[in-house]
């Protein structure tokens, strides 16, 4: 195969590739601020790169990404304050995912993996998948849905965060995402602008209208200063190996 990326294929190439009943990845994410040092497409760019890596390993295809995602929340994405954080309604995201799955299935896809990079998306993705499953009926379609950081083991997290993992909500535009971007997309990271701010000081609840003072001025919810491409490579290797293993288990294992 010339490429595993669907939108880089011609239709005859795609038709040919589908004959092997490959896993088709749907990368999902968001367009939102990621601090002063990262591009605003991080949340779909990372799933795109990870999916390409895993697809090459398991003989899969990467569908075009769902670039827009659910709205940035102050405690996990910095909220709506930053120019460029461009969210869609949860219902819209669910409908887009439902429609894409239905269209893939119409052309013969039976194995689908939704690979997400935006914390706030999860339940709306689940909803879209569930509605699609209801719609496509009994065609033997199987769908997996995952958020990439869930694959990081304690052992890996100890390597990446020797002083302790702050948790995924605070890890917005910080060490985890910055290191992965330095690994997959080194040219897009403004390394001399890595923010070194204190952790966001929000309480354990949300309010509307959102409070600007809950979010650090930089937009990163905790320091990104310890990010390195080497850490990104460690995580990327784990993703490639463990996601491939999960794909094998769910789509090609004896109980699938
Ligand atoms: Zn992000």
Short mmCIF file of C-alpha atoms and ligand atoms in Angstrom, two decimals:
data_model
loop_
_atom_site.label_atom_id
_atom_site.label_comp_id
_atom_site.label_asym_id
_atom_site.label_seq_id
_atom_site.Cartn_x
_atom_site.Cartn_y
_atom_site.Cartn_z
CA UNK A 1 0.00 0.00 0.00
CA UNK A 2 1.29 3.44 -0.97
CA UNK A 3 -0.25 5.11 2.09
CA UNK A 4 -2.45 4.11 5.04
CA UNK A 5 -4.21 7.49 5.03
CA UNK A 6 -7.61 7.28 3.36
CA UNK A 7 -7.68 10.89 2.16
CA UNK A 8 -4.32 10.41 0.41
CA UNK A 9 -5.63 7.35 -1.46
CA UNK A 10 -7.43 7.18 -4.77
CA UNK A 11 -10.78 5.43 -4.68
CA UNK A 12 -9.45 2.31 -6.44
CA UNK A 13 -6.68 2.11 -3.84
CA UNK A 14 -9.24 2.44 -1.04
CA UNK A 15 -11.49 -0.18 -2.63
CA UNK A 16 -8.56 -2.56 -2.91
CA UNK A 17 -7.47 -1.89 0.70
CA UNK A 18 -10.96 -2.68 2.04
CA UNK A 19 -10.82 -6.20 0.56
CA UNK A 20 -8.69 -7.32 3.53
CA UNK A 21 -11.32 -6.10 6.05
CA UNK A 22 -8.81 -3.75 7.72
CA UNK A 23 -9.36 -1.77 10.90
CA UNK A 24 -10.27 1.79 9.95
CA UNK A 25 -9.20 4.43 12.48
CA UNK A 26 -11.22 7.61 12.94
CA UNK A 27 -8.97 10.19 14.64
CA UNK A 28 -10.98 12.73 16.65
CA UNK A 29 -9.87 15.82 18.55
CA UNK A 30 -10.50 19.53 18.80
CA UNK A 31 -9.36 22.95 17.64
CA UNK A 32 -8.41 24.74 20.83
CA UNK A 33 -5.64 26.73 22.45
CA UNK A 34 -2.66 24.67 23.63
CA UNK A 35 -0.56 27.29 25.38
CA UNK A 36 1.83 29.77 23.76
CA UNK A 37 4.03 27.03 22.30
CA UNK A 38 1.78 24.44 20.60
CA UNK A 39 -0.46 24.63 17.52
CA UNK A 40 -4.21 24.60 18.14
CA UNK A 41 -4.66 21.33 16.26
CA UNK A 42 -2.81 19.19 18.85
CA UNK A 43 -5.87 17.18 19.86
CA UNK A 44 -6.48 15.80 16.36
CA UNK A 45 -2.87 15.95 15.13
CA UNK A 46 -1.71 13.50 17.82
CA UNK A 47 -4.47 10.91 17.13
CA UNK A 48 -3.70 11.27 13.42
CA UNK A 49 0.01 10.49 13.99
CA UNK A 50 -0.68 7.70 16.50
CA UNK A 51 -3.30 6.13 14.21
CA UNK A 52 -0.89 6.21 11.28
CA UNK A 53 1.76 4.49 13.38
CA UNK A 54 -0.59 1.77 14.64
CA UNK A 55 -2.27 1.34 11.23
CA UNK A 56 1.12 0.68 9.63
CA UNK A 57 1.71 -1.94 12.31
CA UNK A 58 -1.62 -3.77 12.05
CA UNK A 59 -2.45 -3.24 8.37
CA UNK A 60 -5.13 -0.62 9.02
CA UNK A 61 -6.39 2.53 7.33
CA UNK A 62 -6.64 6.04 8.83
CA UNK A 63 -9.82 7.88 7.87
CA UNK A 64 -9.80 11.68 7.64
CA UNK A 65 -9.89 13.14 11.15
CA UNK A 66 -12.82 14.80 12.89
CA UNK A 67 -10.95 18.01 13.57
CA UNK A 68 -13.51 19.98 15.61
CA UNK A 69 -14.58 18.65 18.99
CA UNK A 70 -16.60 19.35 22.10
CA UNK A 71 -16.12 22.70 23.82
CA UNK A 72 -13.04 23.52 25.84
CA UNK A 73 -13.84 23.36 29.56
CA UNK A 74 -11.91 25.62 31.97
CA UNK A 75 -10.69 22.77 34.18
CA UNK A 76 -9.43 20.54 31.36
CA UNK A 77 -8.84 22.68 28.28
CA UNK A 78 -8.63 26.28 29.45
CA UNK A 79 -12.23 27.15 28.64
CA UNK A 80 -13.73 29.41 25.99
CA UNK A 81 -11.57 32.45 26.70
CA UNK A 82 -8.75 31.97 24.22
CA UNK A 83 -9.07 33.09 20.60
CA UNK A 84 -9.19 29.99 18.43
CA UNK A 85 -10.77 27.56 20.91
CA UNK A 86 -13.60 26.62 18.55
CA UNK A 87 -15.94 23.97 19.92
CA UNK A 88 -19.06 22.34 18.51
CA UNK A 89 -22.17 21.27 20.43
CA UNK A 90 -21.97 17.74 21.84
CA UNK A 91 -24.93 16.68 19.72
CA UNK A 92 -23.16 17.88 16.56
CA UNK A 93 -20.07 15.83 17.36
CA UNK A 94 -22.17 12.72 18.03
CA UNK A 95 -23.98 13.17 14.70
CA UNK A 96 -20.74 13.59 12.75
CA UNK A 97 -19.29 10.42 14.27
CA UNK A 98 -22.54 8.52 13.68
CA UNK A 99 -22.64 9.61 10.03
CA UNK A 100 -18.98 8.76 9.31
CA UNK A 101 -19.37 5.27 10.79
CA UNK A 102 -22.54 4.70 8.74
CA UNK A 103 -20.73 5.80 5.56
CA UNK A 104 -17.68 3.62 6.24
CA UNK A 105 -19.95 0.64 6.85
CA UNK A 106 -21.87 1.32 3.63
CA UNK A 107 -18.63 0.67 1.71
CA UNK A 108 -17.83 -2.51 3.58
CA UNK A 109 -15.83 -1.46 6.66
CA UNK A 110 -16.56 -3.74 9.63
CA UNK A 111 -13.72 -2.93 12.04
CA UNK A 112 -13.55 0.65 13.33
CA UNK A 113 -11.38 2.27 15.99
CA UNK A 114 -12.24 5.80 17.14
CA UNK A 115 -8.98 7.26 18.48
CA UNK A 116 -9.54 10.45 20.44
CA UNK A 117 -7.27 13.23 21.67
CA UNK A 118 -9.69 15.66 23.35
CA UNK A 119 -10.67 14.82 26.93
CA UNK A 120 -14.09 16.50 26.64
CA UNK A 121 -15.17 14.44 23.60
CA UNK A 122 -15.58 11.02 25.16
CA UNK A 123 -19.29 10.73 25.96
CA UNK A 124 -20.34 12.40 22.73
CA UNK A 125 -18.19 9.94 20.78
CA UNK A 126 -19.75 7.06 22.71
CA UNK A 127 -23.18 8.42 21.84
CA UNK A 128 -22.35 8.72 18.12
CA UNK A 129 -20.99 5.17 18.05
CA UNK A 130 -24.01 3.81 19.88
CA UNK A 131 -26.43 5.52 17.49
CA UNK A 132 -24.43 4.22 14.51
CA UNK A 133 -24.53 0.67 15.85
CA UNK A 134 -28.28 0.94 16.23
CA UNK A 135 -28.57 2.20 12.66
CA UNK A 136 -26.31 -0.24 10.83
CA UNK A 137 -27.97 -3.28 12.40
CA UNK A 138 -26.62 -6.78 12.28
CA UNK A 139 -23.73 -6.52 9.82
CA UNK A 140 -21.00 -7.76 12.14
CA UNK A 141 -19.65 -4.25 12.75
CA UNK A 142 -17.33 -3.86 15.72
CA UNK A 143 -16.14 -0.52 17.09
CA UNK A 144 -13.47 0.37 19.64
CA UNK A 145 -13.19 3.82 21.22
CA UNK A 146 -10.12 4.98 23.08
CA UNK A 147 -8.36 8.08 24.36
CA UNK A 148 -4.63 7.73 23.79
CA UNK A 149 -3.34 8.66 27.26
CA UNK A 150 -5.32 5.78 28.79
CA UNK A 151 -2.66 3.49 27.31
CA UNK A 152 0.14 5.01 29.39
CA UNK A 153 1.12 2.51 32.07
CA UNK A 154 2.27 3.45 35.54
CA UNK A 155 5.79 2.44 34.55
CA UNK A 156 5.78 4.83 31.57
CA UNK A 157 4.17 7.63 33.59
CA UNK A 158 6.91 7.27 36.22
CA UNK A 159 9.50 7.79 33.49
CA UNK A 160 7.71 10.82 32.03
CA UNK A 161 6.78 12.36 35.38
CA UNK A 162 9.53 11.58 37.92
CA UNK A 163 7.94 14.12 40.31
CA UNK A 164 4.43 12.65 39.98
CA UNK A 165 1.72 12.61 37.29
CA UNK A 166 -0.66 15.57 37.74
CA UNK A 167 -3.54 13.69 36.03
CA UNK A 168 -4.90 14.04 32.52
CA UNK A 169 -7.21 17.00 33.21
CA UNK A 170 -4.30 19.22 34.22
CA UNK A 171 -2.02 17.77 31.55
CA UNK A 172 -3.40 20.16 28.96
CA UNK A 173 -0.68 21.64 26.73
CA UNK A 174 1.82 20.45 29.32
CA UNK A 175 4.49 17.70 29.46
CA UNK A 176 2.45 14.88 27.93
CA UNK A 177 1.10 16.68 24.86
CA UNK A 178 4.20 18.83 24.36
CA UNK A 179 6.54 15.81 24.43
CA UNK A 180 4.36 13.91 21.97
CA UNK A 181 4.25 16.92 19.64
CA UNK A 182 8.06 17.28 19.88
CA UNK A 183 8.29 13.64 18.83
CA UNK A 184 5.67 13.49 16.05
CA UNK A 185 5.70 17.09 14.78
CA UNK A 186 9.00 18.67 15.91
CA UNK A 187 8.71 21.60 13.51
CA UNK A 188 5.41 22.77 15.01
CA UNK A 189 6.60 23.29 18.62
CA UNK A 190 7.92 26.72 19.69
CA UNK A 191 10.50 25.33 22.12
CA UNK A 192 11.67 28.71 23.40
CA UNK A 193 8.12 29.48 24.58
CA UNK A 194 7.51 26.38 26.75
CA UNK A 195 5.42 27.71 29.67
CA UNK A 196 6.54 27.01 33.24
CA UNK A 197 3.39 28.08 35.08
CA UNK A 198 1.93 26.85 38.36
CA UNK A 199 -0.93 24.31 38.20
CA UNK A 200 -4.41 25.73 37.55
CA UNK A 201 -6.21 26.44 40.82
CA UNK A 202 -9.80 25.54 39.95
CA UNK A 203 -12.15 23.90 42.49
CA UNK A 204 -13.78 20.51 41.92
CA UNK A 205 -16.85 21.86 40.09
CA UNK A 206 -17.80 23.94 37.04
CA UNK A 207 -19.71 27.23 36.83
CA UNK A 208 -21.35 29.18 34.01
CA UNK A 209 -20.30 31.76 32.94
CA UNK A 210 -16.81 30.25 33.18
CA UNK A 211 -14.23 32.01 35.38
CA UNK A 212 -11.19 33.34 33.61
CA UNK A 213 -9.23 33.45 36.87
CA UNK A 214 -9.41 29.64 37.19
CA UNK A 215 -7.17 29.29 34.13
CA UNK A 216 -3.45 30.21 34.02
CA UNK A 217 -2.78 33.13 31.66
CA UNK A 218 -0.55 30.93 29.47
CA UNK A 219 -3.33 28.44 28.69
CA UNK A 220 -1.27 25.45 29.85
CA UNK A 221 -2.88 24.07 32.99
CA UNK A 222 0.45 23.00 34.51
CA UNK A 223 4.13 23.51 33.59
CA UNK A 224 5.36 22.14 30.25
CA UNK A 225 9.02 22.89 31.01
CA UNK A 226 10.04 19.24 31.47
CA UNK A 227 8.80 18.16 28.03
CA UNK A 228 11.28 16.45 25.69
CA UNK A 229 11.09 14.64 22.37
CA UNK A 230 12.68 11.62 24.10
CA UNK A 231 9.71 11.39 26.48
CA UNK A 232 7.45 11.67 23.45
CA UNK A 233 9.26 8.76 21.82
CA UNK A 234 8.78 6.59 24.94
CA UNK A 235 5.03 7.24 24.90
CA UNK A 236 4.80 6.77 21.13
CA UNK A 237 6.47 3.38 21.38
CA UNK A 238 4.04 2.29 24.07
CA UNK A 239 1.12 3.47 21.96
CA UNK A 240 2.37 1.57 18.91
CA UNK A 241 2.88 -1.68 20.84
CA UNK A 242 -0.05 -1.67 23.26
CA UNK A 243 -2.68 -0.22 20.94
CA UNK A 244 -1.65 -2.74 18.28
CA UNK A 245 -2.06 -5.50 20.87
CA UNK A 246 -5.50 -4.22 21.89
CA UNK A 247 -6.55 -4.02 18.22
CA UNK A 248 -5.35 -7.59 17.64
CA UNK A 249 -7.25 -8.78 20.71
CA UNK A 250 -10.54 -7.03 19.93
CA UNK A 251 -10.66 -7.49 16.16
CA UNK A 252 -8.57 -10.56 15.40
CA UNK A 253 -8.56 -12.52 18.66
CA UNK A 254 -10.28 -15.85 19.15
CA UNK A 255 -13.30 -14.20 20.81
CA UNK A 256 -13.79 -11.55 18.10
ZN1 LIG B 1 -4.98 18.66 24.06
#
